[in-house]
mmCIF file of C-alpha atoms and ligand atoms in Angstrom:
data_model
loop_
_atom_site.group_PDB
_atom_site.id
_atom_site.type_symbol
_atom_site.label_atom_id
_atom_site.label_comp_id
_atom_site.label_asym_id
_atom_site.label_seq_id
_atom_site.Cartn_x
_atom_site.Cartn_y
_atom_site.Cartn_z
ATOM 1 C CA MET A 212 -6.170 17.203 17.497
ATOM 2 C CA ASN A 213 -8.661 20.768 17.107
ATOM 3 C CA GLU A 214 -12.035 21.514 17.231
ATOM 4 C CA ASN A 215 -12.517 22.888 13.787
ATOM 5 C CA THR A 216 -10.321 19.500 12.262
ATOM 6 C CA ILE A 217 -13.160 17.739 14.674
ATOM 7 C CA ARG A 218 -16.479 19.505 12.521
ATOM 8 C CA GLN A 219 -14.705 19.152 8.979
ATOM 9 C CA ALA A 220 -14.472 15.532 9.899
ATOM 10 C CA ILE A 221 -18.250 15.012 11.053
ATOM 11 C CA GLU A 222 -19.204 17.490 7.809
ATOM 12 C CA ALA A 223 -17.612 14.531 6.111
ATOM 13 C CA ILE A 224 -18.994 12.069 6.764
ATOM 14 C CA GLU A 225 -22.467 13.772 7.014
ATOM 15 C CA THR A 226 -22.438 14.326 3.283
ATOM 16 C CA ALA A 227 -20.845 11.241 2.097
ATOM 17 C CA ASP A 228 -23.019 8.652 0.197
ATOM 18 C CA ARG A 229 -20.908 6.027 -0.212
ATOM 19 C CA ILE A 230 -17.971 5.461 2.843
ATOM 20 C CA VAL A 231 -15.576 2.700 3.292
ATOM 21 C CA ILE A 232 -13.450 1.887 6.525
ATOM 22 C CA LEU A 233 -10.351 0.392 7.358
ATOM 23 C CA THR A 234 -9.199 -0.559 10.371
ATOM 24 C CA GLY A 235 -6.123 -1.615 11.909
ATOM 25 C CA ALA A 236 -4.101 -3.028 15.285
ATOM 26 C CA GLY A 237 -4.992 0.003 16.618
ATOM 27 C CA VAL A 238 -8.708 -0.175 17.253
ATOM 28 C CA SER A 239 -8.731 -3.115 19.263
ATOM 29 C CA ALA A 240 -5.550 -1.766 21.174
ATOM 30 C CA GLU A 241 -7.438 0.141 24.031
ATOM 31 C CA SER A 242 -9.507 -3.302 23.857
ATOM 32 C CA GLY A 243 -6.251 -4.812 25.297
ATOM 33 C CA ILE A 244 -5.147 -6.486 22.338
ATOM 34 C CA GLN A 245 -1.803 -5.643 21.497
ATOM 35 C CA THR A 246 -0.655 -4.329 17.789
ATOM 36 C CA PHE A 247 2.074 -5.373 15.951
ATOM 37 C CA ARG A 248 4.097 -2.801 16.336
ATOM 38 C CA ASP A 249 4.044 -2.279 19.584
ATOM 39 C CA ALA A 250 7.073 -4.077 22.062
ATOM 40 C CA GLN A 251 5.640 -7.775 22.562
ATOM 41 C CA SER A 252 4.782 -8.477 26.142
ATOM 42 C CA GLY A 253 6.191 -11.218 28.030
ATOM 43 C CA MET A 254 6.955 -14.218 26.802
ATOM 44 C CA TRP A 255 6.740 -12.878 23.510
ATOM 45 C CA ALA A 256 9.383 -9.817 24.215
ATOM 46 C CA ASN A 257 12.065 -11.601 22.275
ATOM 47 C CA PHE A 258 10.376 -13.384 19.479
ATOM 48 C CA ASP A 259 9.508 -11.027 15.450
ATOM 49 C CA PRO A 260 5.823 -10.984 14.962
ATOM 50 C CA MET A 261 7.195 -11.033 11.068
ATOM 51 C CA LYS A 262 9.317 -14.219 11.760
ATOM 52 C CA LEU A 263 5.743 -16.303 14.059
ATOM 53 C CA ALA A 264 3.152 -14.527 11.272
ATOM 54 C CA SER A 265 4.640 -17.032 8.608
ATOM 55 C CA GLN A 266 5.509 -20.699 6.954
ATOM 56 C CA ASP A 267 9.147 -19.773 7.883
ATOM 57 C CA GLY A 268 8.096 -19.382 11.799
ATOM 58 C CA PHE A 269 5.760 -22.629 11.479
ATOM 59 C CA ALA A 270 8.407 -24.456 9.797
ATOM 60 C CA GLN A 271 10.901 -23.974 12.555
ATOM 61 C CA ASP A 272 8.633 -24.134 15.635
ATOM 62 C CA ALA A 273 5.430 -25.231 14.609
ATOM 63 C CA GLY A 274 4.867 -25.318 18.476
ATOM 64 C CA LEU A 275 5.364 -21.768 19.201
ATOM 65 C CA VAL A 276 3.599 -20.003 16.704
ATOM 66 C CA TRP A 277 0.951 -22.782 17.922
ATOM 67 C CA ARG A 278 1.204 -21.266 21.656
ATOM 68 C CA TRP A 279 1.519 -17.471 19.735
ATOM 69 C CA TYR A 280 -1.622 -17.799 18.257
ATOM 70 C CA MET A 281 -3.147 -19.679 21.350
ATOM 71 C CA GLU A 282 -2.450 -17.209 23.728
ATOM 72 C CA ARG A 283 -3.638 -14.213 21.415
ATOM 73 C CA LEU A 284 -7.426 -16.649 21.290
ATOM 74 C CA LYS A 285 -7.681 -17.021 24.936
ATOM 75 C CA LYS A 286 -6.475 -12.740 25.331
ATOM 76 C CA LEU A 287 -9.882 -12.424 23.112
ATOM 77 C CA GLY A 288 -11.899 -14.658 25.375
ATOM 78 C CA GLU A 289 -11.141 -11.467 27.746
ATOM 79 C CA VAL A 290 -11.847 -8.828 26.554
ATOM 80 C CA GLN A 291 -14.434 -6.612 25.105
ATOM 81 C CA PRO A 292 -15.441 -4.747 22.517
ATOM 82 C CA ASN A 293 -13.843 -1.056 22.522
ATOM 83 C CA PRO A 294 -15.918 2.732 21.991
ATOM 84 C CA ALA A 295 -14.445 2.986 18.530
ATOM 85 C CA HIS A 296 -15.964 -0.422 17.543
ATOM 86 C CA LEU A 297 -19.139 0.827 18.991
ATOM 87 C CA ALA A 298 -19.250 3.816 16.599
ATOM 88 C CA ILE A 299 -17.752 1.740 13.741
ATOM 89 C CA ALA A 300 -21.118 -0.544 14.234
ATOM 90 C CA ARG A 301 -23.541 3.008 15.025
ATOM 91 C CA LEU A 302 -21.997 4.594 11.895
ATOM 92 C CA GLN A 303 -22.858 1.068 9.895
ATOM 93 C CA LYS A 304 -26.668 1.440 10.971
ATOM 94 C CA GLN A 305 -27.132 5.530 10.236
ATOM 95 C CA LYS A 306 -26.052 6.031 6.685
ATOM 96 C CA ARG A 307 -26.511 4.055 3.785
ATOM 97 C CA ASP A 308 -23.649 2.326 2.470
ATOM 98 C CA VAL A 309 -20.719 1.729 4.221
ATOM 99 C CA THR A 310 -18.815 -1.427 3.515
ATOM 100 C CA LEU A 311 -15.641 -2.361 7.021
ATOM 101 C CA ILE A 312 -12.666 -3.581 6.294
ATOM 102 C CA THR A 313 -10.212 -4.958 8.476
ATOM 103 C CA GLN A 314 -6.477 -6.022 9.048
ATOM 104 C CA ASN A 315 -7.798 -7.505 11.842
ATOM 105 C CA VAL A 316 -7.575 -11.243 13.183
ATOM 106 C CA ASP A 317 -9.709 -10.436 15.827
ATOM 107 C CA ASP A 318 -13.916 -10.883 16.371
ATOM 108 C CA LEU A 319 -14.396 -7.608 18.325
ATOM 109 C CA HIS A 320 -16.210 -5.754 15.172
ATOM 110 C CA GLU A 321 -18.539 -8.550 15.289
ATOM 111 C CA ARG A 322 -19.070 -8.565 18.667
ATOM 112 C CA ALA A 323 -19.515 -4.758 18.788
ATOM 113 C CA GLY A 324 -22.704 -5.715 15.851
ATOM 114 C CA SER A 325 -20.526 -5.052 12.494
ATOM 115 C CA GLN A 326 -22.239 -6.689 9.730
ATOM 116 C CA ALA A 327 -20.198 -8.031 6.732
ATOM 117 C CA VAL A 328 -17.122 -7.176 8.085
ATOM 118 C CA LEU A 329 -14.205 -7.913 5.551
ATOM 119 C CA HIS A 330 -11.406 -9.445 6.949
ATOM 120 C CA LEU A 331 -8.413 -9.127 4.468
ATOM 121 C CA HIS A 332 -6.051 -11.405 7.057
ATOM 122 C CA GLY A 333 -8.123 -13.583 7.291
ATOM 123 C CA THR A 334 -9.425 -14.466 11.159
ATOM 124 C CA ILE A 335 -7.983 -16.427 14.515
ATOM 125 C CA ALA A 336 -11.069 -18.000 15.471
ATOM 126 C CA ARG A 337 -10.808 -20.142 12.862
ATOM 127 C CA PHE A 338 -8.223 -23.280 11.923
ATOM 128 C CA HIS A 339 -7.518 -25.014 8.723
ATOM 129 C CA CYS A 340 -4.998 -27.845 7.828
ATOM 130 C CA ASN A 341 -1.202 -26.311 6.534
ATOM 131 C CA GLU A 342 -1.345 -28.771 3.600
ATOM 132 C CA CYS A 343 -4.400 -29.431 2.493
ATOM 133 C CA GLY A 344 -6.478 -26.846 3.527
ATOM 134 C CA THR A 345 -9.490 -29.141 5.543
ATOM 135 C CA ALA A 346 -11.185 -27.183 8.346
ATOM 136 C CA HIS A 347 -10.509 -27.392 11.543
ATOM 137 C CA LEU A 348 -12.881 -26.992 15.096
ATOM 138 C CA ILE A 349 -10.119 -26.969 17.625
ATOM 139 C CA SER A 350 -11.180 -28.183 21.159
ATOM 140 C CA ALA A 351 -9.960 -27.390 24.708
ATOM 141 C CA VAL A 352 -8.013 -29.546 24.444
ATOM 142 C CA GLU A 353 -5.712 -28.891 21.578
ATOM 143 C CA MET A 354 -6.238 -24.846 22.927
ATOM 144 C CA ASP A 355 -4.297 -26.178 26.055
ATOM 145 C CA ALA A 356 -1.583 -28.482 23.592
ATOM 146 C CA ASP A 357 2.048 -27.180 23.377
ATOM 147 C CA GLN A 358 1.991 -28.336 19.380
ATOM 148 C CA PRO A 359 -0.270 -27.859 16.407
ATOM 149 C CA PRO A 360 -3.645 -30.354 16.175
ATOM 150 C CA VAL A 361 -2.673 -32.849 13.625
ATOM 151 C CA CYS A 362 -5.015 -32.883 10.182
ATOM 152 C CA ASP A 363 -7.717 -36.138 10.259
ATOM 153 C CA LEU A 364 -6.932 -36.775 6.551
ATOM 154 C CA CYS A 365 -3.627 -36.079 5.641
ATOM 155 C CA LEU A 366 -1.360 -36.046 9.399
ATOM 156 C CA GLY A 367 -0.859 -32.194 7.706
ATOM 157 C CA LYS A 368 -0.252 -29.790 11.394
ATOM 158 C CA ILE A 369 -3.907 -27.499 11.466
ATOM 159 C CA ARG A 370 -2.975 -23.615 12.173
ATOM 160 C CA PRO A 371 -5.103 -20.664 12.155
ATOM 161 C CA SER A 372 -7.135 -18.945 9.253
ATOM 162 C CA VAL A 373 -5.274 -16.169 9.242
ATOM 163 C CA VAL A 374 -2.684 -14.850 6.748
ATOM 164 C CA TRP A 375 0.832 -15.370 7.304
ATOM 165 C CA PHE A 376 3.594 -13.139 5.273
ATOM 166 C CA GLY A 377 4.203 -14.409 2.183
ATOM 167 C CA GLU A 378 0.612 -15.712 1.587
ATOM 168 C CA MET A 379 -2.009 -14.661 -0.248
ATOM 169 C CA LEU A 380 -5.287 -12.716 0.438
ATOM 170 C CA PRO A 381 -8.497 -14.342 -0.038
ATOM 171 C CA GLN A 382 -9.520 -12.823 -2.962
ATOM 172 C CA HIS A 383 -13.083 -12.744 -3.339
ATOM 173 C CA GLU A 384 -13.149 -10.127 0.036
ATOM 174 C CA LEU A 385 -9.965 -8.376 -1.658
ATOM 175 C CA GLN A 386 -12.139 -7.902 -4.801
ATOM 176 C CA GLN A 387 -14.384 -6.475 -2.193
ATOM 177 C CA ALA A 388 -12.455 -4.426 -0.598
ATOM 178 C CA TRP A 389 -10.757 -3.175 -4.022
ATOM 179 C CA GLN A 390 -14.452 -2.408 -5.349
ATOM 180 C CA ALA A 391 -15.828 -0.250 -2.318
ATOM 181 C CA VAL A 392 -12.579 1.941 -2.298
ATOM 182 C CA ARG A 393 -12.678 2.603 -6.077
ATOM 183 C CA ALA A 394 -16.211 3.620 -5.333
ATOM 184 C CA CYS A 395 -16.356 5.462 -2.618
ATOM 185 C CA ASP A 396 -16.977 9.181 -1.447
ATOM 186 C CA LEU A 397 -15.459 8.189 1.738
ATOM 187 C CA MET A 398 -11.959 6.606 3.816
ATOM 188 C CA ILE A 399 -12.428 6.391 7.138
ATOM 189 C CA VAL A 400 -8.864 4.550 8.469
ATOM 190 C CA ILE A 401 -7.984 3.769 11.916
ATOM 191 C CA GLY A 402 -5.643 2.222 13.976
ATOM 192 C CA THR A 403 -3.096 1.022 11.328
ATOM 193 C CA SER A 404 0.690 1.832 10.509
ATOM 194 C CA GLY A 405 -0.028 1.593 6.794
ATOM 195 C CA VAL A 406 3.185 -0.701 5.943
ATOM 196 C CA VAL A 407 1.817 -4.333 5.127
ATOM 197 C CA TYR A 408 1.253 -4.044 1.606
ATOM 198 C CA PRO A 409 -1.579 -4.931 -0.470
ATOM 199 C CA VAL A 410 -3.896 -3.422 2.558
ATOM 200 C CA ALA A 411 -2.066 -0.448 2.938
ATOM 201 C CA GLU A 412 -2.292 0.627 -1.102
ATOM 202 C CA LEU A 413 -5.846 0.921 0.198
ATOM 203 C CA PRO A 414 -6.512 5.089 1.486
ATOM 204 C CA PHE A 415 -4.048 5.413 -2.040
ATOM 205 C CA ALA A 416 -6.510 3.922 -4.227
ATOM 206 C CA GLY A 417 -9.580 5.828 -2.412
ATOM 207 C CA GLN A 418 -7.727 8.980 -2.888
ATOM 208 C CA ARG A 419 -6.633 8.994 -6.198
ATOM 209 C CA ALA A 420 -10.177 7.325 -6.765
ATOM 210 C CA GLY A 421 -11.345 11.108 -5.256
ATOM 211 C CA ALA A 422 -11.877 10.048 -1.982
ATOM 212 C CA THR A 423 -11.812 12.353 0.792
ATOM 213 C CA ILE A 424 -9.355 9.875 3.540
ATOM 214 C CA LEU A 425 -9.755 10.484 6.949
ATOM 215 C CA ASP A 426 -7.302 9.165 9.631
ATOM 216 C CA VAL A 427 -7.714 8.635 12.860
ATOM 217 C CA ASN A 428 -4.307 7.206 15.042
ATOM 218 C CA PRO A 429 -2.396 8.905 17.249
ATOM 219 C CA VAL A 430 0.843 9.001 15.747
ATOM 220 C CA ALA A 431 2.073 10.042 12.057
ATOM 221 C CA THR A 432 2.373 7.562 9.415
ATOM 222 C CA PRO A 433 2.461 6.773 5.618
ATOM 223 C CA ILE A 434 -1.417 7.595 5.105
ATOM 224 C CA SER A 435 -1.721 10.445 8.653
ATOM 225 C CA GLU A 436 0.708 12.627 5.862
ATOM 226 C CA MET A 437 -1.490 12.155 3.219
ATOM 227 C CA ALA A 438 -4.708 12.092 4.323
ATOM 228 C CA ASN A 439 -7.129 15.361 3.849
ATOM 229 C CA ILE A 440 -8.388 15.066 7.141
ATOM 230 C CA SER A 441 -5.896 13.792 10.073
ATOM 231 C CA LEU A 442 -6.840 13.379 13.913
ATOM 232 C CA GLN A 443 -4.109 12.661 15.719
ATOM 233 C CA GLY A 444 -5.392 10.631 19.241
ATOM 234 C CA LYS A 445 -7.076 7.831 20.111
ATOM 235 C CA ALA A 446 -10.215 5.687 18.357
ATOM 236 C CA GLY A 447 -11.661 5.199 21.561
ATOM 237 C CA GLU A 448 -12.144 8.521 22.407
ATOM 238 C CA VAL A 449 -12.311 10.286 18.326
ATOM 239 C CA LEU A 450 -15.013 8.066 17.423
ATOM 240 C CA PRO A 451 -17.418 8.355 19.914
ATOM 241 C CA LEU A 452 -17.499 12.187 19.105
ATOM 242 C CA LEU A 453 -17.457 11.467 15.010
ATOM 243 C CA VAL A 454 -20.444 9.337 15.615
ATOM 244 C CA PRO A 455 -22.279 10.233 18.611
ATOM 245 C CA GLN A 456 -24.944 8.153 20.093
HETATM 246 C C1 BV8 B 745 1.722 -10.977 0.314
HETATM 247 C C2 BV8 B 745 -2.779 -11.345 9.832
HETATM 248 C C3 BV8 B 745 2.734 -11.350 -1.684
HETATM 249 C C4 BV8 B 745 -1.549 -12.366 10.547
HETATM 250 C C5 BV8 B 745 -0.733 -9.909 9.063
HETATM 251 C C6 BV8 B 745 9.601 -7.827 2.118
HETATM 252 C C7 BV8 B 745 10.036 -8.877 2.236
HETATM 253 C C8 BV8 B 745 8.499 -9.601 2.734
HETATM 254 C C9 BV8 B 745 7.636 -9.533 2.569
HETATM 255 C C10 BV8 B 745 7.505 -8.399 1.929
HETATM 256 C C11 BV8 B 745 7.967 -7.242 1.942
HETATM 257 N N1 BV8 B 745 8.047 -6.378 1.326
HETATM 258 C C12 BV8 B 745 7.002 -6.435 1.154
HETATM 259 C C13 BV8 B 745 6.084 -7.692 1.710
HETATM 260 C C14 BV8 B 745 4.545 -7.603 1.479
HETATM 261 C C15 BV8 B 745 4.442 -8.101 3.278
HETATM 262 C C16 BV8 B 745 4.337 -6.781 3.610
HETATM 263 O O1 BV8 B 745 3.620 -5.821 3.247
HETATM 264 N N2 BV8 B 745 5.258 -6.410 4.496
HETATM 265 C C17 BV8 B 745 5.747 -5.203 5.134
HETATM 266 C C18 BV8 B 745 5.546 -5.429 6.756
HETATM 267 C C19 BV8 B 745 7.026 -4.830 4.598
HETATM 268 N N3 BV8 B 745 3.160 -8.170 2.663
HETATM 269 C C20 BV8 B 745 2.720 -9.696 3.219
HETATM 270 O O2 BV8 B 745 3.095 -10.507 3.151
HETATM 271 C C21 BV8 B 745 0.862 -9.938 2.610
HETATM 272 N N4 BV8 B 745 0.857 -10.794 1.762
HETATM 273 O O3 BV8 B 745 2.412 -9.405 -0.034
HETATM 274 O O4 BV8 B 745 1.362 -12.464 -0.072
HETATM 275 C C22 BV8 B 745 1.681 -12.621 -2.433
HETATM 276 C C23 BV8 B 745 1.509 -12.973 -4.390
HETATM 277 C C24 BV8 B 745 0.870 -13.449 -4.801
HETATM 278 C C25 BV8 B 745 1.311 -15.116 -4.174
HETATM 279 C C26 BV8 B 745 2.014 -15.762 -3.020
HETATM 280 C C27 BV8 B 745 2.598 -14.217 -2.315
HETATM 281 C C28 BV8 B 745 0.123 -10.505 3.644
HETATM 282 C C29 BV8 B 745 0.071 -9.229 4.809
HETATM 283 C C30 BV8 B 745 -0.005 -9.845 5.473
HETATM 284 C C31 BV8 B 745 0.277 -10.248 6.743
HETATM 285 N N5 BV8 B 745 -0.755 -10.781 8.224
HETATM 286 N N6 BV8 B 745 -1.897 -10.415 10.005
HETATM 287 C C32 BV8 B 745 -1.705 -12.394 12.615
HETATM 288 O O5 BV8 B 745 -2.163 -11.188 12.831
HETATM 289 O O6 BV8 B 745 -1.012 -12.769 13.167
HETATM 290 S S1 BV8 B 745 -0.510 -8.380 9.300
HETATM 291 C C33 BV8 B 745 -0.529 -7.517 10.745
HETATM 292 O O7 BV8 B 745 0.243 -6.581 10.827
HETATM 293 C C34 BV8 B 745 -1.808 -7.304 11.103
HETATM 294 O O8 BV8 B 745 -3.111 -7.363 10.580
HETATM 295 C C35 BV8 B 745 -2.242 -5.469 11.440
HETATM 296 O O9 BV8 B 745 -3.183 -5.046 11.061
HETATM 297 C C36 BV8 B 745 -0.910 -6.007 10.635
HETATM 298 C C37 BV8 B 745 -0.047 -4.391 10.280
HETATM 299 O O10 BV8 B 745 -0.183 -4.300 11.863
HETATM 300 P P1 BV8 B 745 -0.107 -3.183 13.468
HETATM 301 O O11 BV8 B 745 1.158 -1.941 12.809
HETATM 302 O O12 BV8 B 745 -0.148 -3.779 14.777
HETATM 303 O O13 BV8 B 745 -0.553 -3.074 13.015
HETATM 304 P P2 BV8 B 745 -1.385 -1.384 12.240
HETATM 305 O O14 BV8 B 745 -0.309 -1.746 10.714
HETATM 306 O O15 BV8 B 745 -2.263 -1.680 12.058
HETATM 307 O O16 BV8 B 745 -0.907 -0.770 13.315
HETATM 308 C C38 BV8 B 745 -1.384 -0.216 14.134
HETATM 309 C C39 BV8 B 745 -1.089 0.866 14.033
HETATM 310 O O17 BV8 B 745 -2.449 1.325 15.663
HETATM 311 C C40 BV8 B 745 -0.183 1.996 15.161
HETATM 312 O O18 BV8 B 745 0.072 2.837 13.636
HETATM 313 C C41 BV8 B 745 -0.653 2.815 15.707
HETATM 314 O O19 BV8 B 745 -0.152 3.760 15.634
HETATM 315 C C42 BV8 B 745 -2.150 2.684 16.468
HETATM 316 N N7 BV8 B 745 -2.520 2.697 17.507
HETATM 317 C C43 BV8 B 745 -1.773 2.419 18.769
HETATM 318 N N8 BV8 B 745 -3.164 2.736 19.773
HETATM 319 C C44 BV8 B 745 -3.918 3.384 18.601
HETATM 320 C C45 BV8 B 745 -3.689 3.297 17.727
HETATM 321 N N9 BV8 B 745 -4.971 4.159 16.392
HETATM 322 C C46 BV8 B 745 -5.622 4.358 17.508
HETATM 323 N N10 BV8 B 745 -5.867 4.159 18.267
HETATM 324 C C47 BV8 B 745 -5.877 4.103 19.640
HETATM 325 N N11 BV8 B 745 -5.506 3.575 20.974
HETATM 326 ZN ZN1 ZN B 746 -5.255 -32.300 5.790
#
């Protein structure tokens, strides 16, 4: 990652009027949160997240899926936002018009001070009934249980309010995301492999609408290929360079 690409990126941020930031699991990696593409560690090594994060997976073994989410939720309680989350929150304060869109189900952007985060894949800390949709507050006992809680109203199984593979994204948030992407002049894409649709479509839509695409990722992805500016590095190291304290 060379000096003048960084300078180019800082220049693009300074001159932009309307900025969209799109983050994926990579922005939380340096906080210690596993991304989907890293080989799952420990007891999850031989389970496919694509299977676990689906209605089929839940129907096959609700307990296994429940445990997977409860482990991730507990882990979230033990970690902190990293310098990338903090730099993104700073940028939202420094620039008038910044829309933050995330695929992540964690609350690290909010804990870093970001406002109005558009969670296109839902959030892990909220729960609802898989049958009737009723919201459900889980207790510490339920967090330690082997099976998901049962709905008070219809006896359906309770599940995290995240978007599983094959499920629709929240329409209101998706609308807002599409609107912001179509109107922006700079899109900063951070820590996403760009393989999960329809979110992976957003950078291409932004570029078609005339936005400059700036990608931050340690590895090459379809987004880094199409980006106008591609910074090959870790979010926690690059973002503080782009948004000084
Ligand atoms: C839908 C919530 C339709 C759950 C998630 C074929 C078969 C089946 C389905 C499909 C198919 N083709 C297309 C589909 C649709 C499917 C899809 O796109 N599948 C892909 C995988 C092929 N999409 C869906 O199913 C979506 N729904 O299409 O519905 C529909 C229409 C009408 C009516 C009904 C239905 C729903 C997709 C949402 C799934 N839920 N998460 C949970 O978290 O448990 S997606 C999940 O994966 C996360 O949100 C994550 O963001 C995303 C991607 O996973 P990761 O790779 O881990 O994360 P990311 O992509 O962000 O990659 C990590 C990156 O970080 C890497 O590039 C790495 O290099 C980088 N990195 C690592 N360290 C760092 C770093 N970057 C910076 N700094 C670092 N330090
Ligand atoms: Zn119910």
